[in-house]
Coordinates of C-alpha atoms and ligand atoms in Angstrom, one line a residue:
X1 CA 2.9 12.1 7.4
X2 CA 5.8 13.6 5.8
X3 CA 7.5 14.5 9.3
X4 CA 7.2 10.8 9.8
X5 CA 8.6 9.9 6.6
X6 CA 11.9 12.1 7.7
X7 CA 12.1 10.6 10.6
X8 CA 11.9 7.1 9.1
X9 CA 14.0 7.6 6.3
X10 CA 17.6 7.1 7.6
X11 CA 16.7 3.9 9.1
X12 CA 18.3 0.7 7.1
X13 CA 15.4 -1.4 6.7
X14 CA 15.3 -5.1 5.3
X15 CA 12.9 -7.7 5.4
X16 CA 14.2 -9.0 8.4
X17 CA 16.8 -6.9 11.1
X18 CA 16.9 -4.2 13.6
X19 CA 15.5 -1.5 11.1
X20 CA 12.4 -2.9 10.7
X21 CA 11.9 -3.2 14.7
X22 CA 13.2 0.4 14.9
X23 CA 10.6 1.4 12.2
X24 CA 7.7 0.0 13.9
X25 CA 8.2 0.9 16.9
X26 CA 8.5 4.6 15.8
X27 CA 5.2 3.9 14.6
X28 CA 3.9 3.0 17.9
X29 CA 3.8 6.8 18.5
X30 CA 1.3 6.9 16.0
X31 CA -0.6 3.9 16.7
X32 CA -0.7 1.4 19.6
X33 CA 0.4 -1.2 16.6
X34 CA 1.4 -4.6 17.8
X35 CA 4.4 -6.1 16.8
X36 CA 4.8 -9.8 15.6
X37 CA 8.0 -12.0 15.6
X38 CA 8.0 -15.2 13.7
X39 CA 11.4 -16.7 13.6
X40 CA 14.2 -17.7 10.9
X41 CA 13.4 -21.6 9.8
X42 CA 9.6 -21.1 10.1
X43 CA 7.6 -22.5 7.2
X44 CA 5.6 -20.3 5.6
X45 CA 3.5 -21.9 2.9
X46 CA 6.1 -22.7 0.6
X47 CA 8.7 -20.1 2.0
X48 CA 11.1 -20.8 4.9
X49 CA 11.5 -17.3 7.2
X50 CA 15.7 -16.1 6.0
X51 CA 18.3 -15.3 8.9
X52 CA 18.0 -12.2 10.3
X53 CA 19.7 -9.9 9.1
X54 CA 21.4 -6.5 10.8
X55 CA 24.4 -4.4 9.7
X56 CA 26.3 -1.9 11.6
X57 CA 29.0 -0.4 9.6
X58 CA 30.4 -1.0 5.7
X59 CA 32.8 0.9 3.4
X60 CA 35.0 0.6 0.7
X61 CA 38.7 2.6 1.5
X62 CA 41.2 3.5 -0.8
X63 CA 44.9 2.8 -0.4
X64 CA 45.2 6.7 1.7
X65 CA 42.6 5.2 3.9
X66 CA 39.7 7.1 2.7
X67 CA 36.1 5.8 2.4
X68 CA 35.3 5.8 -1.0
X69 CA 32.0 4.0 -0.7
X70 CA 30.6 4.9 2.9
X71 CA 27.3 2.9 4.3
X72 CA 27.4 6.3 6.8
X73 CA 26.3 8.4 4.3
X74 CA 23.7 6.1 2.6
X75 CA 22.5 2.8 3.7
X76 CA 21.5 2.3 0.0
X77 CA 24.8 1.8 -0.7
X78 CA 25.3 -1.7 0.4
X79 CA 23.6 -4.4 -1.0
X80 CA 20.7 -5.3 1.1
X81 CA 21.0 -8.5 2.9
X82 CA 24.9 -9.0 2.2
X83 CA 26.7 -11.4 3.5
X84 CA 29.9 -10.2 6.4
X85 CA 33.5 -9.6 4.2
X86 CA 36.7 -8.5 5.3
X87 CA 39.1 -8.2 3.0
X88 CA 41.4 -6.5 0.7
X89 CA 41.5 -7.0 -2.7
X90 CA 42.2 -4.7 -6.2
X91 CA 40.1 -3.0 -8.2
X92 CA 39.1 -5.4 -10.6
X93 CA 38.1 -8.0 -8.3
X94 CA 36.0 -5.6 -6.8
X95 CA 34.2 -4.7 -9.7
X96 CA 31.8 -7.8 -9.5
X97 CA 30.5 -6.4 -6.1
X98 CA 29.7 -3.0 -7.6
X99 CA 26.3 -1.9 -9.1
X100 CA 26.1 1.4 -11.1
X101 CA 23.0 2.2 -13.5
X102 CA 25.6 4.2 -16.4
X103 CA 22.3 5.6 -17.6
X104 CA 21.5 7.6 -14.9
X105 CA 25.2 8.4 -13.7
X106 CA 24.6 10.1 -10.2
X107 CA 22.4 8.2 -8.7
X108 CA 22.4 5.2 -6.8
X109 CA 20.8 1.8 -6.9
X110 CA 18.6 -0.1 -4.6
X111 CA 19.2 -3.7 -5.5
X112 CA 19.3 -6.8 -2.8
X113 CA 20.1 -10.2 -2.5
X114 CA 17.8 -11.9 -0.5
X115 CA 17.7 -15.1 -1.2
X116 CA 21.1 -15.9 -2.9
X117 CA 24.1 -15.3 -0.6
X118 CA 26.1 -12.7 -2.1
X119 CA 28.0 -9.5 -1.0
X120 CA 28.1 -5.8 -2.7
X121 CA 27.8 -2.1 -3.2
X122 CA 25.7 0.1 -4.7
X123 CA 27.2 3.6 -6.0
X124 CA 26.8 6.1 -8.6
X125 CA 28.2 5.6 -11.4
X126 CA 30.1 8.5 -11.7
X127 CA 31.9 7.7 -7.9
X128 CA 33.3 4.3 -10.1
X129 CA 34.6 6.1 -13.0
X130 CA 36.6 7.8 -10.4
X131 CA 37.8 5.0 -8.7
X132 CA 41.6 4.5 -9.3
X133 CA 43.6 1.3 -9.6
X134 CA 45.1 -0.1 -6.7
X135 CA 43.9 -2.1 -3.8
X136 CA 40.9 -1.5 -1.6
X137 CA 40.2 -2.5 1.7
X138 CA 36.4 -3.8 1.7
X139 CA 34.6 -3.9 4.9
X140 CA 30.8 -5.5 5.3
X141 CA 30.4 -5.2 8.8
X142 CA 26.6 -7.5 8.7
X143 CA 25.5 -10.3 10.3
X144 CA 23.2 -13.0 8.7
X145 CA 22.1 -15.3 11.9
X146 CA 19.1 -16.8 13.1
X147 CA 16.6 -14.7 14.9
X148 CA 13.2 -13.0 13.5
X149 CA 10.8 -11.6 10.7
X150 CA 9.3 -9.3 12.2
X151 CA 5.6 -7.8 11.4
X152 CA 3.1 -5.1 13.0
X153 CA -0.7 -5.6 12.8
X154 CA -3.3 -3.6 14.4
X155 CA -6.7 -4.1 14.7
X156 CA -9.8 -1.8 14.4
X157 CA -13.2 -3.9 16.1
X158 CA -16.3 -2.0 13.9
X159 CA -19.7 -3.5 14.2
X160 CA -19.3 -6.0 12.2
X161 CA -16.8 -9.0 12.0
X162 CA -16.0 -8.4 8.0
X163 CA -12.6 -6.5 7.4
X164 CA -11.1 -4.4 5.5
X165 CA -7.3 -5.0 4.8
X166 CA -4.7 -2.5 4.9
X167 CA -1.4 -3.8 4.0
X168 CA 1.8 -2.2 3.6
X169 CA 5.7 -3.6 2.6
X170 CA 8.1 -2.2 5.6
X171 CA 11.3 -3.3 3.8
X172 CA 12.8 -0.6 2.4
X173 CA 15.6 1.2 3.3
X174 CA 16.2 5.0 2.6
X175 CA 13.7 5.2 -0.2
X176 CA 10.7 7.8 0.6
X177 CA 8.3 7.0 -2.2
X178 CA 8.3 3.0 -2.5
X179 CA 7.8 2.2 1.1
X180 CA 7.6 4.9 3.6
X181 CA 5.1 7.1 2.2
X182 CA 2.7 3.7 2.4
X183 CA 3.8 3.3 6.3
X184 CA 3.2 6.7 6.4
X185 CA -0.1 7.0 5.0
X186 CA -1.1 3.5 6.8
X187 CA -0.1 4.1 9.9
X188 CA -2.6 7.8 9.8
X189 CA -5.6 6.1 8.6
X190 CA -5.2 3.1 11.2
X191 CA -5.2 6.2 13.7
X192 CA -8.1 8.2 12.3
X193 CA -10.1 5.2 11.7
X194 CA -9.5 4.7 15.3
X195 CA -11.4 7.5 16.7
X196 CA -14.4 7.0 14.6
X197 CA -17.1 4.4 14.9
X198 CA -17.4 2.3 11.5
X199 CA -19.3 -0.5 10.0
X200 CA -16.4 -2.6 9.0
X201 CA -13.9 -4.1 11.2
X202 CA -10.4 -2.8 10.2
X203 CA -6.9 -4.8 10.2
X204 CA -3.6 -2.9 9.3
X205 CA -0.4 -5.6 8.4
X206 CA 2.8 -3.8 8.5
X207 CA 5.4 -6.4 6.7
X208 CA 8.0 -7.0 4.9
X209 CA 7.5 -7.4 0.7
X210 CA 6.3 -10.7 -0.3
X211 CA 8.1 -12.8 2.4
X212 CA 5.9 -11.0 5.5
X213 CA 2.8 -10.6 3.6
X214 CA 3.0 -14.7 3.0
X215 CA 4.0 -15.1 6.5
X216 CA 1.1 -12.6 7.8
X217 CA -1.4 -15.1 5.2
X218 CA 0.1 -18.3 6.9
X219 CA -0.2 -17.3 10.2
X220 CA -3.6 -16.3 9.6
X221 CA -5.6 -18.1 7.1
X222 CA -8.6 -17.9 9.6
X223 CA -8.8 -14.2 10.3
X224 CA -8.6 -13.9 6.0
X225 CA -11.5 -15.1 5.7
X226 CA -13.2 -12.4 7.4
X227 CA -11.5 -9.8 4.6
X228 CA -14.5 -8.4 2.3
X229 CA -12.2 -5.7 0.8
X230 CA -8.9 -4.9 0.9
X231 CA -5.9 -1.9 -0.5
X232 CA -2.1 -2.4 -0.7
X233 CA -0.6 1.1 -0.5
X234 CA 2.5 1.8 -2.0
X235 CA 4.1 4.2 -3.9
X236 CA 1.7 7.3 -3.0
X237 CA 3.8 10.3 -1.8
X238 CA 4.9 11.5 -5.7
X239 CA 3.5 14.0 -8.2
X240 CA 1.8 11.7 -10.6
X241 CA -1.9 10.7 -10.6
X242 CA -3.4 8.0 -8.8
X243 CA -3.8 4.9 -10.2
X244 CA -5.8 1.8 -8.5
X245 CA -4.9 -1.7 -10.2
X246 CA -8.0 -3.9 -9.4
X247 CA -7.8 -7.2 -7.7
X248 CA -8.0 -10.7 -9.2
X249 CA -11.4 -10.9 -9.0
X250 CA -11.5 -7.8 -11.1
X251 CA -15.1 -6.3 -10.5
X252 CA -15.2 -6.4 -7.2
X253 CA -16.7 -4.0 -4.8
X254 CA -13.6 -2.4 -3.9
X255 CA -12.4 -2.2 -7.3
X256 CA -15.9 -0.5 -8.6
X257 CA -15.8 1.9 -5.5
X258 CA -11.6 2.6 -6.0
X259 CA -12.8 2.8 -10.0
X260 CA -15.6 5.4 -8.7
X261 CA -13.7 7.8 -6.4
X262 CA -10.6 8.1 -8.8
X263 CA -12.9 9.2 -11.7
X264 CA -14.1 11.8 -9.9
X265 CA -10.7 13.5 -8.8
X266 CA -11.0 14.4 -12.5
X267 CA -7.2 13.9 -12.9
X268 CA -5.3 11.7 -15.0
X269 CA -6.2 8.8 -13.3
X270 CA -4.9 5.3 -14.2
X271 CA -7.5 2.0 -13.7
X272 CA -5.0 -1.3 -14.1
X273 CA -6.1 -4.3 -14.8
X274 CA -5.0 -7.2 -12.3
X275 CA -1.7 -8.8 -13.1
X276 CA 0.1 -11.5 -11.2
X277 CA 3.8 -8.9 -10.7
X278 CA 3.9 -6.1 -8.3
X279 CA 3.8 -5.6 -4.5
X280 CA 1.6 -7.7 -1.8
X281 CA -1.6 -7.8 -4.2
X282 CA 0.0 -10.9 -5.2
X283 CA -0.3 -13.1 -2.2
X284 CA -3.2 -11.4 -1.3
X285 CA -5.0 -12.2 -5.0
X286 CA -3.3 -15.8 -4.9
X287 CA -5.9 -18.5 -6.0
X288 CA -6.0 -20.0 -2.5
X289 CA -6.9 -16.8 -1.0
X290 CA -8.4 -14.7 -3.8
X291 CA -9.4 -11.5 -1.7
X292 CA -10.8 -8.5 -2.8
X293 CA -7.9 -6.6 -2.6
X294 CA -6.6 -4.1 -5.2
X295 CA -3.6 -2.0 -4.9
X296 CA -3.9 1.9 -4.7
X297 CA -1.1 4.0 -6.3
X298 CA 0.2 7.1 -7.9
X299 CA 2.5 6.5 -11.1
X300 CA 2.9 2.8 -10.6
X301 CA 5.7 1.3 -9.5
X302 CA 8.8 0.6 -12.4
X303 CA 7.7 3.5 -14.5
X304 CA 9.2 6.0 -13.1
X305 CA 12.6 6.4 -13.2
X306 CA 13.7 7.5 -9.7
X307 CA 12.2 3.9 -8.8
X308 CA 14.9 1.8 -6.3
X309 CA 17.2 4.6 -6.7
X310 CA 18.6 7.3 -4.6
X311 CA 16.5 9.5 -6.2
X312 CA 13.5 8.5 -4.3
X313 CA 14.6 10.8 -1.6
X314 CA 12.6 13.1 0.5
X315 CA 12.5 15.5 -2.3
X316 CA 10.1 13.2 -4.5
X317 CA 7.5 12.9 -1.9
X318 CA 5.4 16.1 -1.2
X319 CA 2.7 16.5 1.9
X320 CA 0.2 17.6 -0.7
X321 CA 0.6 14.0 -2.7
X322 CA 0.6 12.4 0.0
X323 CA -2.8 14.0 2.1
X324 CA -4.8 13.7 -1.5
X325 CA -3.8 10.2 -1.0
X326 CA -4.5 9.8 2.2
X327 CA -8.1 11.6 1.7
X328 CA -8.9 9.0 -1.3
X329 CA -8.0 6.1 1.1
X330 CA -10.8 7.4 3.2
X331 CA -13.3 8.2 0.4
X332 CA -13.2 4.5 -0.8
X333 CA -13.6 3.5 2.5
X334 CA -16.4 5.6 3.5
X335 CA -18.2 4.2 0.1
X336 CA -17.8 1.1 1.1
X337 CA -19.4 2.0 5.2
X338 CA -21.9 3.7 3.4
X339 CA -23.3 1.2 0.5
X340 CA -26.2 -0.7 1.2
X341 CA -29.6 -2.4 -1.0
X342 CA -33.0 -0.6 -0.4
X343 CA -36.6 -1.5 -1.3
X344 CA -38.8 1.1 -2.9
X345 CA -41.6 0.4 -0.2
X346 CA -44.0 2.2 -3.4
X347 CA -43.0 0.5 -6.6
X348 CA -46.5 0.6 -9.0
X349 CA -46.1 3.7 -10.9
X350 CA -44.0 6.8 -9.2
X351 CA -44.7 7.9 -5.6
X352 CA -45.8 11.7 -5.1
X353 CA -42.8 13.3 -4.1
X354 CA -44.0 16.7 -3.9
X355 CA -46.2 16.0 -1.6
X356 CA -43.9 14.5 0.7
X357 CA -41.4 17.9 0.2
X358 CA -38.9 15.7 -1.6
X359 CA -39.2 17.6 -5.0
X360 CA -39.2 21.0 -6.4
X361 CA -42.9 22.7 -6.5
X362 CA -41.6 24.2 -9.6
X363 CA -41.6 22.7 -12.8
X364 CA -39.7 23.5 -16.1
X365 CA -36.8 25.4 -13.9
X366 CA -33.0 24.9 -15.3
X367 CA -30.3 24.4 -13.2
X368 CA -28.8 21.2 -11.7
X369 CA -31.3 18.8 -11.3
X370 CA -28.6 16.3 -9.5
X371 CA -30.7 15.8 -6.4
X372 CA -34.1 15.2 -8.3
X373 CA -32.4 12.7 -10.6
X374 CA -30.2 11.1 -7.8
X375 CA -34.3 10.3 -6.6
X376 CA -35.5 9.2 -9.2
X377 CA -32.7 6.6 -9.8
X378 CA -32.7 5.6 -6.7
X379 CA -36.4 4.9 -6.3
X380 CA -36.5 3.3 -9.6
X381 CA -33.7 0.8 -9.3
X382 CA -34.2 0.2 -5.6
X383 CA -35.8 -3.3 -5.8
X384 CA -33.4 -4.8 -3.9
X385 CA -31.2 -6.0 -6.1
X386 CA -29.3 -2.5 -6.8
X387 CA -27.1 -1.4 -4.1
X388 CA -26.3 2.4 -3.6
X389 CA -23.5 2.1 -5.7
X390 CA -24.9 0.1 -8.6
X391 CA -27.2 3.1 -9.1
X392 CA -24.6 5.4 -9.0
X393 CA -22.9 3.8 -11.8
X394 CA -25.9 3.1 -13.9
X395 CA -27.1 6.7 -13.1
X396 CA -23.7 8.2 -13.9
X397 CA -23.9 10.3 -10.7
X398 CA -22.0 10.7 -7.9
X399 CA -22.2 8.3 -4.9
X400 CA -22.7 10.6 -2.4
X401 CA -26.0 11.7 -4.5
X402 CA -27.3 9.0 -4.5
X403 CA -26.9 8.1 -0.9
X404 CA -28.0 11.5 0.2
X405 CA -31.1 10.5 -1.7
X406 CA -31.5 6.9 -0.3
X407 CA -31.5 8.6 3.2
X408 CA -34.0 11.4 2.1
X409 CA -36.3 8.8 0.7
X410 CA -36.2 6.6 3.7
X411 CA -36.6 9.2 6.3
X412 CA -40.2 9.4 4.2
X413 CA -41.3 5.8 4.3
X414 CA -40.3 5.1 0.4
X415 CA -37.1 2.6 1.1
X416 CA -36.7 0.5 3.4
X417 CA -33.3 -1.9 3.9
X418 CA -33.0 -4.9 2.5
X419 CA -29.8 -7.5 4.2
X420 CA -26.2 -6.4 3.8
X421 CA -24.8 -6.2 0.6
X422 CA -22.2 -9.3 1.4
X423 CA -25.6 -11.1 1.9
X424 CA -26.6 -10.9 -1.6
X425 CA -26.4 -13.5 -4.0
X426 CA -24.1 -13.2 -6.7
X427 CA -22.1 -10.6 -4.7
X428 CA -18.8 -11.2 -3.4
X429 CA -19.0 -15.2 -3.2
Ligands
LIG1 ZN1 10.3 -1.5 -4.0

């Protein structure tokens, strides 16, 4: 994952443009994805799909000829989505077009301009300070025309037609934290998930921030409806703890099962409440949609300050970050394959688990007791209304005990199945 992350990390991405092709096509390598055009003027809900737009060359040159500003050397120095210019013109009617952030003086900004047609460069803020009077020759060599957004999907048939969503934003340029170490981490699961057979169905949506995730949902309202549970990744390849933030719905399954698994990696963990501001979660938890789809995390985004700066370079993403990550994606989602609602098949009074090998012979012996009580919970709660993890959260154990125990207990006659847990009422309307 991190190899691919250097490898994707020059690329100038956008939410439209060349980089974004070039991205997932790279990806292709690492799963068959398919990839999705839509084009500029489409209506998506209430968004219209922008101009395309690709860039080959910009800089800023002094009066010697030098590039004082040089997209060569980082594509985060122009501002994303400008418009073409050509022109010279002094210093101080550049300095509109430049973005600095004083407080942190050598780095650079990641800002854009999407959606209002505007024209600039990002640098640090030291590089203006020593930027001398005179005239500058400004060159933007872009092109806003009308062509495609472009998305990847890729599909996972398990055996069953419900989904689980994973979506990440593709729209970033040379940042490795925010953006490719969710592509990164995506694009891994989609082909480990792959090679193994699962319960759930699963759908991967590489797009573009906001405007690709609305276009994905407008394109297929249909196929949503088959989501039971769903993750944004983003943001997972630095040093801080997880975090999950939970969906609109707020309790459900996926947000109980995220809530689980973090608690038990014993860190720092953060569990955020919903809140209509941050990456895809958005469209995904808007009213018309409503899916149960959280957003996994480490320090969230906006709170840490390399955030949309150049300092969110390959040194702030680590391959140990970024496999815990990865290995907590899976641990939610093998929660989720494995919960189910039994029936204690001997419900008046306890059943005689010695007898059936299930419990120690031994009475009044210390030690853990985790697989005895795991039983006990289990048989005692299984009445059909419980699922695995209900118990586990009443119980205070560990998931995996208790479904370790549900599977002892039923190879012995005591539980039996009851329908799938999205059968249930009162779960996951
Ligand atoms: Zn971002």
């Amino acid at each position: 994952m991190y190899s691919l992350i250097e490898e994707l990390y020059p690329i100038c991405r956008s939410i439209t443009g060349n980089g974004v092709r070039e991205t997932l096509d790279r990806l292709k390598r690492v799963v068959p994805i398919e990839i999705h055009e839509v084009s500029s003027g489409s209506k998506v809900f209430d968004w219209t799909v922008p101009l395309e737009w690709n860039i080959r060359d910009a800089y800023v040159k002094n009066s010697q000829g030098e590039r004082v500003i040089d997209f060569r050397k980082s594509n985060l120095h122009v501002l994303n989505y400008s418009v073409p210019v050509r022109e010279k013109m002094r210093l101080d009617e550049l300095k509109p077009h430049l973005f600095t952030m004083p407080d942190r003086p050598d780095w650079i900004p990641y800002r854009t301009s999407y959606y209002k047609k505007n024209w600039g460069f990002c640098l640090s803020h030291n590089a203006l300070l020593g930027l001398a009077d005179g005239e500058y020759e400004v060159c933007i060599d872009s092109s806003l025309e009308s062509g495609n957004l472009t998305y990847g999907e890729f599909f996972i048939p398990g055996e069953t037609t419900d989904q689980i969503l994973v979506s990440t934003h593709i729209c970033h340029p040379s940042l490795a934290n925010d953006n490719l170490s969710g592509i990164a981490i995506a694009s891994h699961l989609a082909a480990h998930l792959a090679k193994t057979s699962n319960k759930y169905s699963y759908r991967f949506v590489f797009a573009p921030g906001t405007i690709g995730a609305i276009t994905w949902l407008s394109k297929n309202e249909s196929a949503a409806k088959r989501i039971k549970h769903g993750l944004v990744l983003a943001g997972l390849g630095d040093s801080g703890p997880l975090s999950y933030k939970r969906s609109r719905r707020g309790d459900s399954e996926i947000d109980r099962v995220a809530a689980h698994v973090l608690r038990l990696l014993g860190e720092k963990v953060q569990i955020l409440e919903f809140s209509p501001y941050g990456y895809d979660e958005r469209q995904y938890c808007s009213p018309g949609f409503n899916l149960a789809v959280g957003r996994l995390s480490r320090t969230p985004h906006g709170t840490f300050p390399e955030y949309h700066t150049s300092a969110d370079n390959l040194g702030f993403v680590s391959s140990q970050a970024l496999g815990e990550s990865f290995s907590t994606c899976l641990s939610i989602f093998s929660i989720l394959e494995r919960d189910a609602t039994f029936l204690n098949t001997n419900p008046k009074c306890e059943p005689q688990l010695g007898e059936r090998g299930l419990y120690r012979m031994m009475g009044g012996t210390s030690g853990d007791n985790t697989s005895e009580m795991a039983m006990l919970w289990t048989l005692n709660l299984s009445d059909g209304t419980y699922s695995l993890l209900d118990i586990a959260e009443r119980a205070q154990l560990k998931f995996d005990a208790i479904y370790n125990a549900a599977v002892a207990l039923q190879q012995s006659g005591l539980l039996k199945p009851v329908a799938s847990e999205s059968d249930r009422p009162g779960q996951g309307a």
